[in-house]
Short mmCIF file of C-alpha atoms (C1' of nucleotides) in Angstrom, two decimals:
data_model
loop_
_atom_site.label_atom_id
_atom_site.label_comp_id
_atom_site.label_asym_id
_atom_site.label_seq_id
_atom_site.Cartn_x
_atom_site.Cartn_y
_atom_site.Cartn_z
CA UNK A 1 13.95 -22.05 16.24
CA UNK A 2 17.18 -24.00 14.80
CA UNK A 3 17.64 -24.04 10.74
CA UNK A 4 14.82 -22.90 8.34
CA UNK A 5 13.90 -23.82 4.84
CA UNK A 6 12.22 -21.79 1.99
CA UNK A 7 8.85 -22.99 3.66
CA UNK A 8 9.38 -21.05 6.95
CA UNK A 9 10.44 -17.69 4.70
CA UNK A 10 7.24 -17.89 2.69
CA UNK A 11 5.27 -18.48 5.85
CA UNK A 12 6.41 -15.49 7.52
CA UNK A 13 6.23 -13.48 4.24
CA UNK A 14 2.84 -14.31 4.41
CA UNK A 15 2.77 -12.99 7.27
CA UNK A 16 4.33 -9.62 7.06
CA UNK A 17 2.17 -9.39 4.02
CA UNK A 18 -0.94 -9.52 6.34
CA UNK A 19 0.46 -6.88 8.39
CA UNK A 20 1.96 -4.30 6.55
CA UNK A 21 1.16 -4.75 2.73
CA UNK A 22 3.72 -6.07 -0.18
CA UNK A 23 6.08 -3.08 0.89
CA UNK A 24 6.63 -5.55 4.80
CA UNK A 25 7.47 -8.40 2.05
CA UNK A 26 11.28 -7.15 2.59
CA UNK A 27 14.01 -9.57 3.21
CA UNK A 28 15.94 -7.76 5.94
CA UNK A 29 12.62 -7.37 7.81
CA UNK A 30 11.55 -10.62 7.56
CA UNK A 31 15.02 -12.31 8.66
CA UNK A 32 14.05 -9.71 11.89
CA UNK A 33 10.98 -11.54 12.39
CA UNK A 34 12.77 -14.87 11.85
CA UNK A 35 15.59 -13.79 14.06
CA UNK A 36 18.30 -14.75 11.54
CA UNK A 37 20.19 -12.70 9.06
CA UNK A 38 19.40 -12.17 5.54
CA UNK A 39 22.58 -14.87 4.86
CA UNK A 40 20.28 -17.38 5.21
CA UNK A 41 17.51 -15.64 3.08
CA UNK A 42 19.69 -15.62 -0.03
CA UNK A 43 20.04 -19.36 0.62
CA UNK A 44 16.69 -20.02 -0.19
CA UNK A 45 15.63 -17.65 -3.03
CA UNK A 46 17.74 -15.74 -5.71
CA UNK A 47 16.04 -12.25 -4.47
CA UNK A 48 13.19 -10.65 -3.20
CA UNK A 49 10.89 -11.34 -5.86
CA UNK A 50 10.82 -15.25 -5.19
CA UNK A 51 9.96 -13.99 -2.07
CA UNK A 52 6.99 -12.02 -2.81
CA UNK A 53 5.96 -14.86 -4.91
CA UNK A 54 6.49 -17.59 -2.79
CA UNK A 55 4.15 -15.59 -0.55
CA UNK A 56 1.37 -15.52 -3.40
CA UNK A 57 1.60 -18.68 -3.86
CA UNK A 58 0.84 -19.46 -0.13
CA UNK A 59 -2.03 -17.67 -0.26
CA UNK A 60 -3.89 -18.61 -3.24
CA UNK A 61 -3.16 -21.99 -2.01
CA UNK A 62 -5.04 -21.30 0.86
CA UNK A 63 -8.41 -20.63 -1.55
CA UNK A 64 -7.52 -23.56 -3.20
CA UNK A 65 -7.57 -25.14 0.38
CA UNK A 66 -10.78 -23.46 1.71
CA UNK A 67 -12.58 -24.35 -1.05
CA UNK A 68 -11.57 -27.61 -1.18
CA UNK A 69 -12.96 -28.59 2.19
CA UNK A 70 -16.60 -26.88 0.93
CA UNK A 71 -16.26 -29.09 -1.58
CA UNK A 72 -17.58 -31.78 0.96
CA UNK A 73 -20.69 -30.42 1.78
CA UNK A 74 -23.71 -31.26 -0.32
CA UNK A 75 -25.76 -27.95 -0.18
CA UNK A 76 -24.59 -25.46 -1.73
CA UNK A 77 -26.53 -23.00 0.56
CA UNK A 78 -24.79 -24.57 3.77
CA UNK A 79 -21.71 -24.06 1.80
CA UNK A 80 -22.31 -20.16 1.30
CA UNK A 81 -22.96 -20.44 5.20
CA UNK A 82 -20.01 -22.00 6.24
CA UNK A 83 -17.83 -19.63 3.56
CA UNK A 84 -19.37 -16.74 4.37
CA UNK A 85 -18.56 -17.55 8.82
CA UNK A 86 -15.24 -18.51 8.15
CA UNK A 87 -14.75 -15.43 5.73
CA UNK A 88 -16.06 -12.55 8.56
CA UNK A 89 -14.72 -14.20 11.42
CA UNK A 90 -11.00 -14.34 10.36
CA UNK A 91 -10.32 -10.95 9.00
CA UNK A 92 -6.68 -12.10 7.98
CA UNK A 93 -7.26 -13.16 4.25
CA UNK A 94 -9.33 -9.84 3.54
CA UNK A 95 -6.44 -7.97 5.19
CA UNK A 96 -4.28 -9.65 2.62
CA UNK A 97 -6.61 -9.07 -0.22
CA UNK A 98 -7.60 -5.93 0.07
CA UNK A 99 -4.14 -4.70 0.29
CA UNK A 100 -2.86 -6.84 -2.50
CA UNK A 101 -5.87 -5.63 -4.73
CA UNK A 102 -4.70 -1.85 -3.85
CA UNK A 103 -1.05 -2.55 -4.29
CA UNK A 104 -0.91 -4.17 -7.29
CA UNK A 105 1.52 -2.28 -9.66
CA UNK A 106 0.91 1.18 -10.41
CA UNK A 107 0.26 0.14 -14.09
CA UNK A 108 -3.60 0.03 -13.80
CA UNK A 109 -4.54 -3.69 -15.22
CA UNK A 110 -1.12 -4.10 -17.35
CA UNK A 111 1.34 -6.73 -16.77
CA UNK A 112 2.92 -5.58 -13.37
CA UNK A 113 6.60 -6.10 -13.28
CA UNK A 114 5.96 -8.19 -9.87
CA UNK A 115 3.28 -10.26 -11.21
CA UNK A 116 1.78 -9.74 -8.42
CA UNK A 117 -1.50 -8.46 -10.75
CA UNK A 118 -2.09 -11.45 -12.11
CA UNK A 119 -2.44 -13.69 -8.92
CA UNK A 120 -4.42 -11.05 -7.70
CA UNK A 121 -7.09 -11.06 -10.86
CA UNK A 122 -6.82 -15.09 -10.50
CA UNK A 123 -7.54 -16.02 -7.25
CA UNK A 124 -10.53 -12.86 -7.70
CA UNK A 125 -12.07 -14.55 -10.37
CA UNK A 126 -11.74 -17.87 -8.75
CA UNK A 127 -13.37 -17.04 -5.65
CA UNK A 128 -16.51 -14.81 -7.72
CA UNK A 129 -16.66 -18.00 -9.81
CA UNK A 130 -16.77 -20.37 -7.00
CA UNK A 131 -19.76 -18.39 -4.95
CA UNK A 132 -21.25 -17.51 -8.72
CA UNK A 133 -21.44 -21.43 -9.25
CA UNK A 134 -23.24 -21.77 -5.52
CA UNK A 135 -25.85 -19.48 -6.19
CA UNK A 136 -27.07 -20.88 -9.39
CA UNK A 137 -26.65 -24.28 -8.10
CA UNK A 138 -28.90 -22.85 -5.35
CA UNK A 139 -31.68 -22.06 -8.22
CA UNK A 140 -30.66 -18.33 -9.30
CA UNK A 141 -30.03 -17.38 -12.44
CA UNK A 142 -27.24 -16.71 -13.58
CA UNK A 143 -27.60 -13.18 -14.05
CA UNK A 144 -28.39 -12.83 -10.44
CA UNK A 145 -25.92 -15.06 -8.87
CA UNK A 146 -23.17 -12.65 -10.81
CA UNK A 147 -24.48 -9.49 -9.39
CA UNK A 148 -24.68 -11.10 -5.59
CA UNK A 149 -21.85 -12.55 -6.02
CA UNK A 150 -20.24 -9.53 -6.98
CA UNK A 151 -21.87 -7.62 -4.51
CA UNK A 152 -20.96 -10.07 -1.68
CA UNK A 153 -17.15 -10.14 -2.46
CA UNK A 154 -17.06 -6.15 -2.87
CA UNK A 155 -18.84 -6.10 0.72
CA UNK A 156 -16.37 -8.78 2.04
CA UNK A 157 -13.63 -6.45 0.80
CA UNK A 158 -14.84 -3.05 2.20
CA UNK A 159 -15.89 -4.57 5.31
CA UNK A 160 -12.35 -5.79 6.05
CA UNK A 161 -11.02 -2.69 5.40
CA UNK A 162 -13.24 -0.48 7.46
CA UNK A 163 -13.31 -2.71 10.46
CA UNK A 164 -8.99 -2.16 10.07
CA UNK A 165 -9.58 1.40 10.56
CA UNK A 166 -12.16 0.48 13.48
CA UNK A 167 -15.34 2.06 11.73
CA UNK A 168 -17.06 -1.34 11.11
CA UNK A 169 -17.91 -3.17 14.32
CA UNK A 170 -16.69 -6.65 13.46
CA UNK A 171 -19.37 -8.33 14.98
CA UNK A 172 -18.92 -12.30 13.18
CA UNK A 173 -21.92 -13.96 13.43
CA UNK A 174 -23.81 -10.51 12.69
CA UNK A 175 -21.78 -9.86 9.68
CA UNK A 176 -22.27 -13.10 8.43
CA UNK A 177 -25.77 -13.03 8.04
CA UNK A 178 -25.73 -9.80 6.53
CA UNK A 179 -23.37 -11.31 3.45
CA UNK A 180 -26.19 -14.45 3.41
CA UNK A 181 -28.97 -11.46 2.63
CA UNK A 182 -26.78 -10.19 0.06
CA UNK A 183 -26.67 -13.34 -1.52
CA UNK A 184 -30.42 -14.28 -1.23
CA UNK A 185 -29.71 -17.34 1.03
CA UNK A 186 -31.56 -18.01 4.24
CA UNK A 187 -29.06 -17.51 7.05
CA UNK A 188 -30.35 -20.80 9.12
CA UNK A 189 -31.31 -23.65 8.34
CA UNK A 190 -34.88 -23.95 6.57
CA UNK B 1 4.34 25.95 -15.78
CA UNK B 2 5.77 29.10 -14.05
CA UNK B 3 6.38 29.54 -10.31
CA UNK B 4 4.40 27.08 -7.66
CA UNK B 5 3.03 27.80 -4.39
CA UNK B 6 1.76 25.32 -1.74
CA UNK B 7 -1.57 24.18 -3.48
CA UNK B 8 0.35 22.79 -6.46
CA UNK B 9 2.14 20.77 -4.63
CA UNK B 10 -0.84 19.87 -2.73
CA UNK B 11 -2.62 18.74 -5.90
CA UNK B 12 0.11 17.19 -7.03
CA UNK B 13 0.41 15.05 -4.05
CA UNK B 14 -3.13 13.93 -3.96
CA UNK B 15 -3.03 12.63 -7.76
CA UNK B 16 0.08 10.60 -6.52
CA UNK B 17 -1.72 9.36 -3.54
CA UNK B 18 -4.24 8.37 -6.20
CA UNK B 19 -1.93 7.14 -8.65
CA UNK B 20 0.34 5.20 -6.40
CA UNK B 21 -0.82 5.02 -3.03
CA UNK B 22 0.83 6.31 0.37
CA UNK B 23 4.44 5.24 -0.86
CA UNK B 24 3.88 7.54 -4.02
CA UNK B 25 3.54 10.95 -2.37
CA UNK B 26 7.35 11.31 -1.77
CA UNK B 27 9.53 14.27 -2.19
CA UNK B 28 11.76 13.76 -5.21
CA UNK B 29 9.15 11.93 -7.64
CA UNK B 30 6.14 14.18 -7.20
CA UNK B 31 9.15 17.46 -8.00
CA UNK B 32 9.61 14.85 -11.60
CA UNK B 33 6.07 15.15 -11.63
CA UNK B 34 5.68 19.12 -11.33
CA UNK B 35 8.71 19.39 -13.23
CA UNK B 36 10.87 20.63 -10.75
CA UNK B 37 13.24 20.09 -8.06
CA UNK B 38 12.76 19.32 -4.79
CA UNK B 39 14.74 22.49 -3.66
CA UNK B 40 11.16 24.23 -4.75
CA UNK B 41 9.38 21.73 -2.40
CA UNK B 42 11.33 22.49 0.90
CA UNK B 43 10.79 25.85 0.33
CA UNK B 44 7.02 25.75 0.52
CA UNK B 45 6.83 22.57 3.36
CA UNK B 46 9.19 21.49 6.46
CA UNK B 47 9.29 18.02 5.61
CA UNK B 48 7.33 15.09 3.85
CA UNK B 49 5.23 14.54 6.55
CA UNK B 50 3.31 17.80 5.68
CA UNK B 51 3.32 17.04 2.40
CA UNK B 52 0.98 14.05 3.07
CA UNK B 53 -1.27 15.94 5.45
CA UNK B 54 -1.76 18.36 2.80
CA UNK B 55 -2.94 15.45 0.34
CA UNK B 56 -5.32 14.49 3.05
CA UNK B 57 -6.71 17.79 3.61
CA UNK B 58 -7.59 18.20 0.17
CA UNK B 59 -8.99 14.92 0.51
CA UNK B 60 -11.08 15.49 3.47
CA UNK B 61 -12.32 18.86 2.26
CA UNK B 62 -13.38 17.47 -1.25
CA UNK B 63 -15.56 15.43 0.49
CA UNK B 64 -17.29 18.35 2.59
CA UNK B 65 -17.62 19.81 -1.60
CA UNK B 66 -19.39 16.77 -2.14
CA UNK B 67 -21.70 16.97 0.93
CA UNK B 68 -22.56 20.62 0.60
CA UNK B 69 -23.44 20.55 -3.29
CA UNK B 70 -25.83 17.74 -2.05
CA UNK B 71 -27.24 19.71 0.37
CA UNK B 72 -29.40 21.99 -2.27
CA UNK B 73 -31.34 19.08 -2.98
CA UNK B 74 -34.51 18.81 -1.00
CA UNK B 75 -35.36 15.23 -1.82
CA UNK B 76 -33.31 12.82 0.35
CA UNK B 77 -33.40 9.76 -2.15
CA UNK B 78 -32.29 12.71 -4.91
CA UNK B 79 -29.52 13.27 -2.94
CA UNK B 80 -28.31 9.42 -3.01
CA UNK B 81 -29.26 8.75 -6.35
CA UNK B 82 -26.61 12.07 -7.46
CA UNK B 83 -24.55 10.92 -4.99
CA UNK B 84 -24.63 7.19 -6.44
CA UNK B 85 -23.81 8.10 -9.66
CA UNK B 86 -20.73 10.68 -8.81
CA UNK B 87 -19.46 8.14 -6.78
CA UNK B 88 -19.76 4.93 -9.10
CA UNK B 89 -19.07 7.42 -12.18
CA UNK B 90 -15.75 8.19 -10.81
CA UNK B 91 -13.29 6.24 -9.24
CA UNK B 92 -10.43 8.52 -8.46
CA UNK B 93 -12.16 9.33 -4.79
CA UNK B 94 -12.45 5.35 -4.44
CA UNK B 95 -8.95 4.55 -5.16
CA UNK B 96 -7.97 6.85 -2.75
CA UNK B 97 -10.01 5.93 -0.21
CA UNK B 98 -9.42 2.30 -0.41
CA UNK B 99 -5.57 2.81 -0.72
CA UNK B 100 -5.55 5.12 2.40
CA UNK B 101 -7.48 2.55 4.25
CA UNK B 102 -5.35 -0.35 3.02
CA UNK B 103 -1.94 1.24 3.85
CA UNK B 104 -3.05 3.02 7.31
CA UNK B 105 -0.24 2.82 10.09
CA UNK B 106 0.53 -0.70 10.68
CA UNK B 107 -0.02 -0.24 14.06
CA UNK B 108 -3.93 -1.08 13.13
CA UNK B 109 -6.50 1.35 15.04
CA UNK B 110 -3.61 2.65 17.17
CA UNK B 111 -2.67 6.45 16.63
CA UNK B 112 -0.29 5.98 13.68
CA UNK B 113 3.00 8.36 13.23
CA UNK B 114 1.91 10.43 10.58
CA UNK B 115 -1.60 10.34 11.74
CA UNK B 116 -3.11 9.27 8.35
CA UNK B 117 -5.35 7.40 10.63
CA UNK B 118 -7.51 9.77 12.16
CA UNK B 119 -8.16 11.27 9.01
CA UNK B 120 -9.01 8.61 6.87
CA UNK B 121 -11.18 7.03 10.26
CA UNK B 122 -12.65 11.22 10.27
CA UNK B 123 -13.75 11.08 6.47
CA UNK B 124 -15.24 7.43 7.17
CA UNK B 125 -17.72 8.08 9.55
CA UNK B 126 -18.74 11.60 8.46
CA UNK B 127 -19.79 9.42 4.87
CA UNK B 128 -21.33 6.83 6.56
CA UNK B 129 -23.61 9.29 8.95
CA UNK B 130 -23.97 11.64 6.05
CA UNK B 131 -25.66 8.48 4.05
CA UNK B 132 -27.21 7.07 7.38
CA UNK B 133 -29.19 10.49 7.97
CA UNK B 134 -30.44 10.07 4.43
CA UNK B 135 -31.75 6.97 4.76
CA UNK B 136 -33.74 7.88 7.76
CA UNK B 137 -34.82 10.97 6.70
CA UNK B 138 -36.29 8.89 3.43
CA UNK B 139 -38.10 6.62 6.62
CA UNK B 140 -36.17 4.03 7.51
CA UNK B 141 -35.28 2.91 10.68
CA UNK B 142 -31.90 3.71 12.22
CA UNK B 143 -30.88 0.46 12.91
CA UNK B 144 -31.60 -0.31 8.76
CA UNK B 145 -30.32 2.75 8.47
CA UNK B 146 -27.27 1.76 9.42
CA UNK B 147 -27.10 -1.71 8.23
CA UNK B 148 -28.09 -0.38 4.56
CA UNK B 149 -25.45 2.68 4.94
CA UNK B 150 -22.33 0.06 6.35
CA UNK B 151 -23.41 -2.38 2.81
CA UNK B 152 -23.17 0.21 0.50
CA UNK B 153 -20.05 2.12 1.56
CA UNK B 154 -18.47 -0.94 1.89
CA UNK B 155 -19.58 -2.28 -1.60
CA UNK B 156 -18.17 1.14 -3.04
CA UNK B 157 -14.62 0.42 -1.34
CA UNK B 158 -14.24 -3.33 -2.86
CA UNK B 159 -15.87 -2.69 -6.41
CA UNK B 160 -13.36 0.21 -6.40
CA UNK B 161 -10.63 -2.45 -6.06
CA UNK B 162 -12.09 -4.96 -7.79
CA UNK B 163 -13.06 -2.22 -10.85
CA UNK B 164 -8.77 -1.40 -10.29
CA UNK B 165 -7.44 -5.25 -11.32
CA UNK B 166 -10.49 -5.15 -14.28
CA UNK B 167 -12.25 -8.18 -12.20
CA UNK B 168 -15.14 -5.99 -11.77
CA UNK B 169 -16.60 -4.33 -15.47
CA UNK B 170 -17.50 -0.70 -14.37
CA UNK B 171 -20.16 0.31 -15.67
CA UNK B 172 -21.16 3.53 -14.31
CA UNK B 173 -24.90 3.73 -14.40
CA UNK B 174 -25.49 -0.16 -13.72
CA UNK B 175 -23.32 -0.12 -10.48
CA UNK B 176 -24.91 3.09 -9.53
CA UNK B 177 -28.26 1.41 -9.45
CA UNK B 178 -27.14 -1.90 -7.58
CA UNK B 179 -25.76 0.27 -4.67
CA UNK B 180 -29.34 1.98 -5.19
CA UNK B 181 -30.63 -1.01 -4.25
CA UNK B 182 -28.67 -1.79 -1.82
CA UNK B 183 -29.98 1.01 -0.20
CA UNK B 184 -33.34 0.24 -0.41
CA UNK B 185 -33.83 3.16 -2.71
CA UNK B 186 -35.59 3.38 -5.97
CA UNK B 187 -33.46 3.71 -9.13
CA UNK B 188 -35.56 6.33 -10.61
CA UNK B 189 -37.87 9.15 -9.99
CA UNK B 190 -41.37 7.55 -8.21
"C1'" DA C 1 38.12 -38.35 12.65
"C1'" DT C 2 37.46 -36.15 8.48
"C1'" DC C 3 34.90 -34.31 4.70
"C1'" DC C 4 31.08 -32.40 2.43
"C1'" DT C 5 26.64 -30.57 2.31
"C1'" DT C 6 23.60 -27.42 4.26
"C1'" DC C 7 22.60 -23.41 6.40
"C1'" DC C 8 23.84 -18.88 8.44
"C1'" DA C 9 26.62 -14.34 9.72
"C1'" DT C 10 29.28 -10.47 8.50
"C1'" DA C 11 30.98 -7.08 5.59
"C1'" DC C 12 30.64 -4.68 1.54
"C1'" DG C 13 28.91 -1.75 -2.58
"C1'" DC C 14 24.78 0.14 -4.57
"C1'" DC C 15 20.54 2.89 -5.11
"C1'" DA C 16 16.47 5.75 -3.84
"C1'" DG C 17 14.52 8.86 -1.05
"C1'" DC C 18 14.88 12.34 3.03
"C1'" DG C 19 16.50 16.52 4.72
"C1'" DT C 20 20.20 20.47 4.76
"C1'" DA C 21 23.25 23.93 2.98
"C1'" DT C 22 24.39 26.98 -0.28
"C1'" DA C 23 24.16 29.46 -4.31
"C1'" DG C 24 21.80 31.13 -7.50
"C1'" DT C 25 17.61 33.45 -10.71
"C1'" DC C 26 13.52 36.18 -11.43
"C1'" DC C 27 10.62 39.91 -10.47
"C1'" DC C 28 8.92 43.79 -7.89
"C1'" DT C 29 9.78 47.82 -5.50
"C1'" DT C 30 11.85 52.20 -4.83
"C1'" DA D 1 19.81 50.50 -11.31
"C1'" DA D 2 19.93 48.50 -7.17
"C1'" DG D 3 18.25 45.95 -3.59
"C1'" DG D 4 15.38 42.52 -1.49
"C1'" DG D 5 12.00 38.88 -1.30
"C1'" DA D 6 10.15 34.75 -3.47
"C1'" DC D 7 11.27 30.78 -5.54
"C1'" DT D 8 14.48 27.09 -7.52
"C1'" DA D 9 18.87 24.21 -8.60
"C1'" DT D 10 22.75 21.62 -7.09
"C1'" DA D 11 25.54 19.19 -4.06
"C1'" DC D 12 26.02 16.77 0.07
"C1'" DG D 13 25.40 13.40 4.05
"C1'" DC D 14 22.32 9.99 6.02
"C1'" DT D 15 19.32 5.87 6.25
"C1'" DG D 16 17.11 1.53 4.81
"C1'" DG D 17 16.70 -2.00 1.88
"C1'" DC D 18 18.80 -4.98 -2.12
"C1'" DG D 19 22.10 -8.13 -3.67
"C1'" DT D 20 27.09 -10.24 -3.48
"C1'" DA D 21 31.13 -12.29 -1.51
"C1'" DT D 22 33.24 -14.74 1.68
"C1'" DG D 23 33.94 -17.23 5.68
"C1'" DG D 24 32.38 -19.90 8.93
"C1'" DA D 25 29.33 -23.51 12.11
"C1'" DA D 26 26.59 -27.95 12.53
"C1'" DG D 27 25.61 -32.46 11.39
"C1'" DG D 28 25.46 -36.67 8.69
"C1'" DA D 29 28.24 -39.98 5.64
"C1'" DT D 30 32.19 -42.72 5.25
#
DNA sequence: ATCCTTCCATACGCCAGCGTATAGTCCCTT
DNA sequence: AAGGGACTATACGCTGGCGTATGGAAGGAT
């Protein structure tokens, strides 16, 4: 692993994120992980805070990317499918959301001094939005796409954190389905 | 505020936990909190350690409170519907729970160092059987049961979160009837 | 071959929180 | 009133993480 640029720190900040919350999104931990000192951190951001936001930005990127590639199939219902699989059978983005939704600044919904907050309410909304827009496109109203959607997410997001703790099985497939029921979709094909 | 004992501290703690998650019941700023110094708190407690573990026990035994005050009602879909509402009507039980999930020993099921862990897994299950047996004493199967049981806890845990970044309006009565549903309960009396 | 840019290591000062030691203060008992 | 037990304040050392300063190495440009 020779030199590293910004792009490897946020990676790995990601990372640590994943495992161990914004409080693992420390430089001298993450220069451990790198195997490099924090010298070369303070190359590549001014402090910790780029850090923590360079991770952010990763992520919601990575919305940005998985809806993107939705974006290419016609049906919205296969879409929902395909979401909802890839959503239960990782486990790593809920880890990250759920703990970024539960560590965002003490400061109930007021402008966090990290910021952190508001990336956290975007990329929510964004996502809601997104599987909101599938369900009416899929003939609900919208009324009743909000509440599954709602619904779905909030399932998504206490699923992930029970099966951390080992009380959910985290059966994919199974799981899967389940969130499909929630959102009034037929889980194969008609 | 005279003299404190043990339980303040306690109490103290567990609004902290509330407040500000794992990281927030610490030594020196829950003694700001109670107005004192922390030469009063290592008086009462060895070390930090069992200042957490006191949190959690308070936690864990508000939740047998819960239980037992259900108990006096005969009527098994009663008992959700009250329990619905406290829970949705809330919040403060949901932020902790989710936070305590979120921020459990990195190590992920393993037995974590302060054994936060094996409480938080403890006051899981006993929820989810305490909701399960409900279900099936109201008829259903065990295996919907348990499906129906998994949904709705797990819906309480995100909507917490998403109800703490103001994603998710919270309004009590509505969100008690959606996990209602969710349940396969009736809203209101037959 | 030298220089300059890029990247990294080491050493330092700083702060917050933990835990300890010591010296109180208040109240209750006798 | 004197003594002792229950409770608290203050001061200290220690650790981990932040941010700064400074001095290199490594590699391309000339």
């Amino acid at each position: 692993m020779g030199r590293l640029n910004a792009d490897d720190w946020a990676r790995a900040a990601l990372d640590a994120l994943a495992e161990g919350g914004l409080a693992a999104v420390a430089v001298e931990p993450v220069a451990v992980r790198l195997g490099v000192s924090k010298g070369s951190f303070y190359w590549h951001f001014p402090n910790r805070q780029a850090l923590v936001e360079a991770a952010l930005e990763r992520w919601e990127a990575e919305t940005e990317a998985v809806i993107a590639g939705l974006e290419r199939l016609r049906d919205p219902v296969e879409r929902m499918r395909v979401l909802m699989e890839r959503a239960f059978g990782d486990g790593r983005d809920a880890a990250i959301s759920f703990r970024l939704i539960s560590e965002v600044d003490d400061a109930v919904t007021g402008a966090g001094s990290s910021g952190v907050g508001a990336v956290v309410r975007r990329v929510s909304e964004r996502r809601l939005a997104y599987i909101r827009a599938a369900l009416e496109e899929a003939g609900q109203a919208p009324e009743e796409a909000a509440r599954r959607a709602l619904a779905a997410y909030a399932g998504y997001l206490g699923l992930a954190a029970l099966a951390r703790i080992g009380v959910a099985a985290d059966g994919a497939g199974h799981l899967a389905d389940l969130a499909m029921a929630e959102l009034g979709l037929p889980s194969r094909s008609v």
